GROMACS .gro file of C-alpha atoms in nm:
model
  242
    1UNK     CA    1  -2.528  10.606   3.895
    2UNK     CA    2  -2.453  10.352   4.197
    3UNK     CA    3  -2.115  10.134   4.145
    4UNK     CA    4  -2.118   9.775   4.048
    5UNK     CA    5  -1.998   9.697   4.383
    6UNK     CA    6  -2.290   9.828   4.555
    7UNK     CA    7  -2.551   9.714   4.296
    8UNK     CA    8  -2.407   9.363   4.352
    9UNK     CA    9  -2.588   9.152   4.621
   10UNK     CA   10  -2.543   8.859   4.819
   11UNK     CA   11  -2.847   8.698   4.748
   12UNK     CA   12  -3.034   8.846   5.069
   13UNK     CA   13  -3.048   9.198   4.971
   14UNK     CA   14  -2.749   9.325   5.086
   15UNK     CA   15  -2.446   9.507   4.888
   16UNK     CA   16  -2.150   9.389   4.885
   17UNK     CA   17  -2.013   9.727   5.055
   18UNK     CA   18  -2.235   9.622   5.347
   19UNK     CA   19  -2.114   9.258   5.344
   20UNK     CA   20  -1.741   9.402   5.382
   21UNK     CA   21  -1.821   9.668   5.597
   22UNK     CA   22  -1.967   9.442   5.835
   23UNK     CA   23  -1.683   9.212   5.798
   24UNK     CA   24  -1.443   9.480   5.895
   25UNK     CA   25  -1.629   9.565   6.194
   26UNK     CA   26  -1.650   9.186   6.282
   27UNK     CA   27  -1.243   9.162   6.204
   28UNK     CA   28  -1.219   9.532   6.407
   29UNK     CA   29  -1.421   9.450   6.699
   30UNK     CA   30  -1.165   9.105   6.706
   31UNK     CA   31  -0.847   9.277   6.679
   32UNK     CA   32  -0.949   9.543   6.932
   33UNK     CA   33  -1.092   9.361   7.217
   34UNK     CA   34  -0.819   9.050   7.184
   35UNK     CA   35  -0.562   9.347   7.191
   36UNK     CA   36  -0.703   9.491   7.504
   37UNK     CA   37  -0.759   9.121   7.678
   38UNK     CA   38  -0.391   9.069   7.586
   39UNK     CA   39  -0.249   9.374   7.707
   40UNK     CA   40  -0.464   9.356   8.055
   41UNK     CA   41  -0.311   8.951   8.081
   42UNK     CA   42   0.081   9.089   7.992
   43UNK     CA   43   0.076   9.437   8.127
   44UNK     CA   44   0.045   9.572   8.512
   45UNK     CA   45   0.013   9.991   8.535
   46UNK     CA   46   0.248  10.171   8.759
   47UNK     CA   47   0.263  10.523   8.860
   48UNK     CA   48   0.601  10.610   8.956
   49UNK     CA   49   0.583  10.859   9.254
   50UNK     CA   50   0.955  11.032   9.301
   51UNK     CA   51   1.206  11.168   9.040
   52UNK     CA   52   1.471  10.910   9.135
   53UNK     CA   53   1.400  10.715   8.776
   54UNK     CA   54   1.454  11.094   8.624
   55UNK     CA   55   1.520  11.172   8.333
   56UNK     CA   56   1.402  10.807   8.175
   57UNK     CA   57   1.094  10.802   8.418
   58UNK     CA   58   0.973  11.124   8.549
   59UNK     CA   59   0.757  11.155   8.860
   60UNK     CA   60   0.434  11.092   8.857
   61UNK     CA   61   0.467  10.923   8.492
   62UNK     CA   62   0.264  10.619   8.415
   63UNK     CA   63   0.443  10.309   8.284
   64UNK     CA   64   0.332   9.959   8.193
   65UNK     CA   65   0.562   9.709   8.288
   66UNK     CA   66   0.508   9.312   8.174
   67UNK     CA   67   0.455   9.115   8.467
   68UNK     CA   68   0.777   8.843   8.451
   69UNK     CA   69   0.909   8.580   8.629
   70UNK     CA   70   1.268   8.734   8.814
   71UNK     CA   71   1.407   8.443   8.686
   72UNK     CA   72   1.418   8.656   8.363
   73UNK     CA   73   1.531   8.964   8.419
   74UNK     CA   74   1.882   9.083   8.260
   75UNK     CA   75   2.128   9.360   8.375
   76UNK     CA   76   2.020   9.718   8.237
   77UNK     CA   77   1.629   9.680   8.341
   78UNK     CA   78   1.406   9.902   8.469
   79UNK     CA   79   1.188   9.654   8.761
   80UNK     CA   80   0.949   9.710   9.003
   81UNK     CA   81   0.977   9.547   9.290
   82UNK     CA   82   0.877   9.544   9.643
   83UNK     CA   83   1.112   9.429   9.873
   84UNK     CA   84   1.006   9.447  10.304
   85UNK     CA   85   1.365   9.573  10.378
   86UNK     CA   86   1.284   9.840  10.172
   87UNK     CA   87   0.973   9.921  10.243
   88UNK     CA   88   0.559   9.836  10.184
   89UNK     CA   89   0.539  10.004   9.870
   90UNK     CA   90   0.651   9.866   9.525
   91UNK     CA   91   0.997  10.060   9.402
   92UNK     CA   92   1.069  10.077   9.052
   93UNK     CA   93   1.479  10.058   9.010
   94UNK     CA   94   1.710   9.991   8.743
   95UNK     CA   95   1.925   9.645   8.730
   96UNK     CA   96   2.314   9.692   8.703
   97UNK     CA   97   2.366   9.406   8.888
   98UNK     CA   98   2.316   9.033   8.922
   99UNK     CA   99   2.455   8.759   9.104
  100UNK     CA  100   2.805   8.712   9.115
  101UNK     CA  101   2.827   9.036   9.008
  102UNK     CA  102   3.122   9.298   9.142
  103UNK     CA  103   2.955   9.645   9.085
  104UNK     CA  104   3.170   9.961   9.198
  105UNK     CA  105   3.191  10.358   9.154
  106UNK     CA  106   3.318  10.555   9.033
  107UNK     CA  107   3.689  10.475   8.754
  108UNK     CA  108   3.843  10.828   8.717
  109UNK     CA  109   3.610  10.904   8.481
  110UNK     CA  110   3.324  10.868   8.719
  111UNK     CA  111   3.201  10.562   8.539
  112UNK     CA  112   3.041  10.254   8.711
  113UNK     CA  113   3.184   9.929   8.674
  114UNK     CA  114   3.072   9.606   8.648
  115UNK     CA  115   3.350   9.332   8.716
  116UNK     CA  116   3.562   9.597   8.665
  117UNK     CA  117   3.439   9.697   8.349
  118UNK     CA  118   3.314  10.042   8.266
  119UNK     CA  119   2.942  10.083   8.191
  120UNK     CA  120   2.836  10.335   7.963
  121UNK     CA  121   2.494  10.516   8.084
  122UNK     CA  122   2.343  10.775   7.878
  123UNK     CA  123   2.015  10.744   8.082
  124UNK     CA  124   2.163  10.915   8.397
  125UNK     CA  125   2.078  11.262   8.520
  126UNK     CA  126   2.327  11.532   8.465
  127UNK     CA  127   2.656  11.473   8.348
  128UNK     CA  128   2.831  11.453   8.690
  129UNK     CA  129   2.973  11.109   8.788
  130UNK     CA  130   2.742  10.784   8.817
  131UNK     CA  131   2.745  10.777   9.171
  132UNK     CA  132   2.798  11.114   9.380
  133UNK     CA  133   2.962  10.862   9.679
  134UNK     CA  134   3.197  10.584   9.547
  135UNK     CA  135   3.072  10.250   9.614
  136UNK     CA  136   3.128   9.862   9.586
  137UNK     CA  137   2.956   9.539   9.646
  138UNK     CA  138   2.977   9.154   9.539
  139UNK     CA  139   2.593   9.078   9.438
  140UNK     CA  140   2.513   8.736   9.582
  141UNK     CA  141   2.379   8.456   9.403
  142UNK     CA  142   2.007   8.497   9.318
  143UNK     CA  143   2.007   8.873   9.372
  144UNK     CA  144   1.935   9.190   9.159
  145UNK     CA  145   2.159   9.517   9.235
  146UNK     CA  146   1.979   9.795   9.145
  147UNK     CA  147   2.016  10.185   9.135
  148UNK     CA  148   1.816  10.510   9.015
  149UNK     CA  149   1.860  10.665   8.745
  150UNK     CA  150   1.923  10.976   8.921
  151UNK     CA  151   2.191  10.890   9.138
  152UNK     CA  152   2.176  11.206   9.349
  153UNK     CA  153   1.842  11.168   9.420
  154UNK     CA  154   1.770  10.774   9.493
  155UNK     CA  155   1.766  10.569   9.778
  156UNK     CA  156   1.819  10.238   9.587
  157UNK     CA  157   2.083   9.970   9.667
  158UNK     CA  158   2.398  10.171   9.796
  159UNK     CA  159   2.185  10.290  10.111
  160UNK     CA  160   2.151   9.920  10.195
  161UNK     CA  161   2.536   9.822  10.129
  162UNK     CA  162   2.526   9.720  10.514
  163UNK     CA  163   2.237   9.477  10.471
  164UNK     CA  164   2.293   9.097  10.488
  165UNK     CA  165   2.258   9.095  10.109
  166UNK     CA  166   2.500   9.411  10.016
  167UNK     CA  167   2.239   9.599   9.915
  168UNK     CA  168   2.059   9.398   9.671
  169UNK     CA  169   1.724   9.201   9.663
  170UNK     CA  170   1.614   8.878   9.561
  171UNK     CA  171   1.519   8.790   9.196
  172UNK     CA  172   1.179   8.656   9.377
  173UNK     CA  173   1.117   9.049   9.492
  174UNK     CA  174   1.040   9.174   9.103
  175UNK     CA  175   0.680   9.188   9.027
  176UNK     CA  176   0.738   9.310   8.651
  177UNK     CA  177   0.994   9.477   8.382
  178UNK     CA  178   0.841   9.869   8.271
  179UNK     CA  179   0.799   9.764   7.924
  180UNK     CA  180   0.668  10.159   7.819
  181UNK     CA  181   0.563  10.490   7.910
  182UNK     CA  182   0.201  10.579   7.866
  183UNK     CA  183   0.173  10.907   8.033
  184UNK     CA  184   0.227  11.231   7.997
  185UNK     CA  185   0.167  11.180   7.680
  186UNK     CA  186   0.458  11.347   7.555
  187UNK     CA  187   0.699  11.090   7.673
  188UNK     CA  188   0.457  10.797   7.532
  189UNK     CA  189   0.735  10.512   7.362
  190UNK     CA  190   0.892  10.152   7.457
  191UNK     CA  191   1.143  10.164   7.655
  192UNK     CA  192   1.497  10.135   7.543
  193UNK     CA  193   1.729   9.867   7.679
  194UNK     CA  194   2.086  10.023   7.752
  195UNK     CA  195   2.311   9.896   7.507
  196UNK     CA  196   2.614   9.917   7.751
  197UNK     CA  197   2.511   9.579   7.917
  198UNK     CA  198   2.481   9.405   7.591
  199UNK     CA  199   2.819   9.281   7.564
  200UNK     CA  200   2.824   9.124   7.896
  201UNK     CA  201   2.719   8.751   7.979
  202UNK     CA  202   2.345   8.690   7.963
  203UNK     CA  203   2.309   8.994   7.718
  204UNK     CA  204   1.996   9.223   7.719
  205UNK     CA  205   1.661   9.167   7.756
  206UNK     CA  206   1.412   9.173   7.441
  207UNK     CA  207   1.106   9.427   7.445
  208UNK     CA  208   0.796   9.252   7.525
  209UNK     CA  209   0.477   9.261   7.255
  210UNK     CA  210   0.356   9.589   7.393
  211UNK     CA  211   0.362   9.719   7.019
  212UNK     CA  212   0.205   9.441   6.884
  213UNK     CA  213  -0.076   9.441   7.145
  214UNK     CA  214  -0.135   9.842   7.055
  215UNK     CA  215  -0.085   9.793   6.677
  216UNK     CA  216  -0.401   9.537   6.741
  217UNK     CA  217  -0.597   9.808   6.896
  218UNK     CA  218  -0.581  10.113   6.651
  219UNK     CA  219  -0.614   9.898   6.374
  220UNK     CA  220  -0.952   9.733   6.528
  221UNK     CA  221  -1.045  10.066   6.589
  222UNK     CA  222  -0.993  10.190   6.215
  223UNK     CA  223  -1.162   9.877   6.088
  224UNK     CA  224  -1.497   9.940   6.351
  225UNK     CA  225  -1.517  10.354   6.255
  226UNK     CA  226  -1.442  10.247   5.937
  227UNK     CA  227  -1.685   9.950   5.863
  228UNK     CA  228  -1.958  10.179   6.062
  229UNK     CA  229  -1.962  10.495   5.897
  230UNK     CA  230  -2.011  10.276   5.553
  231UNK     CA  231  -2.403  10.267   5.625
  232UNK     CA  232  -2.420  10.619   5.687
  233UNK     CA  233  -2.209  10.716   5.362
  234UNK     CA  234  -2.421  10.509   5.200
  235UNK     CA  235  -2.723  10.629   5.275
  236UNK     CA  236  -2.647  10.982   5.225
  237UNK     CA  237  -2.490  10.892   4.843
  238UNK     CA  238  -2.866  10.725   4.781
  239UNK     CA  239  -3.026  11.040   4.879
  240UNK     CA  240  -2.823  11.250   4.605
  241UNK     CA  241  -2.861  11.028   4.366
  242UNK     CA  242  -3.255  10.985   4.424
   0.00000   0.00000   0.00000
């Protein structure tokens, strides 16, 4: 015996489980194409070539980094950037400086300090100091400092200490803040901003709507398989009941 819901009609002919399940594709197809428009607008895809972002960013991992203005980027953020004294290529780096900044290595402890205060990094590879050469630089105004994650395997601002700049580059050089890892998919998550830059002036930077935008796009997907395979189900309960 067929439900009241699907003996119910519209007044055309239809069921009401075909008025819904056409509605939830409708809603789906929304939600999943607006969450794919919106990612492509926020997001840019990078594919990080070396090890020197290791262990947060391992080579050859893909990230998706939400293209910002530099104007916004905070201490403790992983950029990409492309800067000509560095090179053609973008870089992707992590912030532990800005301007006005005095960033050193290493306290006794073999921490790095940022106007002389110690920064804890759990991101960094190994457990060795956070800089295998002690270091220090003033960052001018308008300028990012920035270092790898694994400091014995980066060329990042402490090769460039002699530059005009002290090493750094301008805020104007970041193309976007990695956001997320997409690949391997093992490592798929948002990324984390370090808490031990929180307390200084300026604070951290918020996550951008990467899980928003991908919430949007499973749940369109749900609603289209969903609201699809309704006909079929349909169908195929008609036949066993005729």
């Amino acid at each position: 015996m067929s439900s009241s819901t699907e003996r119910r009609t519209d007044g055309r002919g239809r069921t009401t489980g075909s008025v819904l399940s056409g509605l939830a594709v409708a809603v789906g197809c929304v939600l999943f194409l607006g969450g794919f428009v919106w990612g492509a607008l926020t997001y840019r895809p990078y594919t990080v070539p070396t090890d020197s972002m290791s262990p947060t960013i391992a080579a050859g991992a893909r990230v998706l980094a939400e293209r910002v203005d530099g104007s916004e980027i905070r201490r403790g953020d992983i950029v990409v950037f492309k800067d000509d004294v560095w090179g053609d290529l973008p870089m992707v780096k992590r912030v532990v400086g800005i301007g006005g900044d005095k960033v050193a290595c290493c306290t006794k402890q073999g921490r790095l300090t940022v106007n002389a205060k110690p920064v804890e990094e759990p991101y960094l590879q190994g457990s060795g100091p956070a800089s295998p050469v002690g270091f220090k630089a003033k960052v001018p105004a308008g300028q990012l400092f920035l270092l790898g994650d694994h400091r014995n395997d980066s060329l990042d601002s402490r090769v460039h200490l002699t530059d005009g700049d002290h090493g750094s580059v301008p805020r104007s050089a970041v193309n976007a803040r990695v956001d997320a890892r997409a690949w391997p998919l093992g490592s798929v998550g948002v990324m984390q901003r370090p808490a031990g830059f929180a307390a200084f002036p300026g604070g951290i930077s918020q996550p951008g709507p990467v899980q928003p935008i991908t919430l949007a796009v499973v749940a369109g997907a749900v609603l289209i398989l969903g609201g699809a395979a309704y006909g079929p189900l349909a169908r195929r309960r008609a036949r066993k009941r005729g």
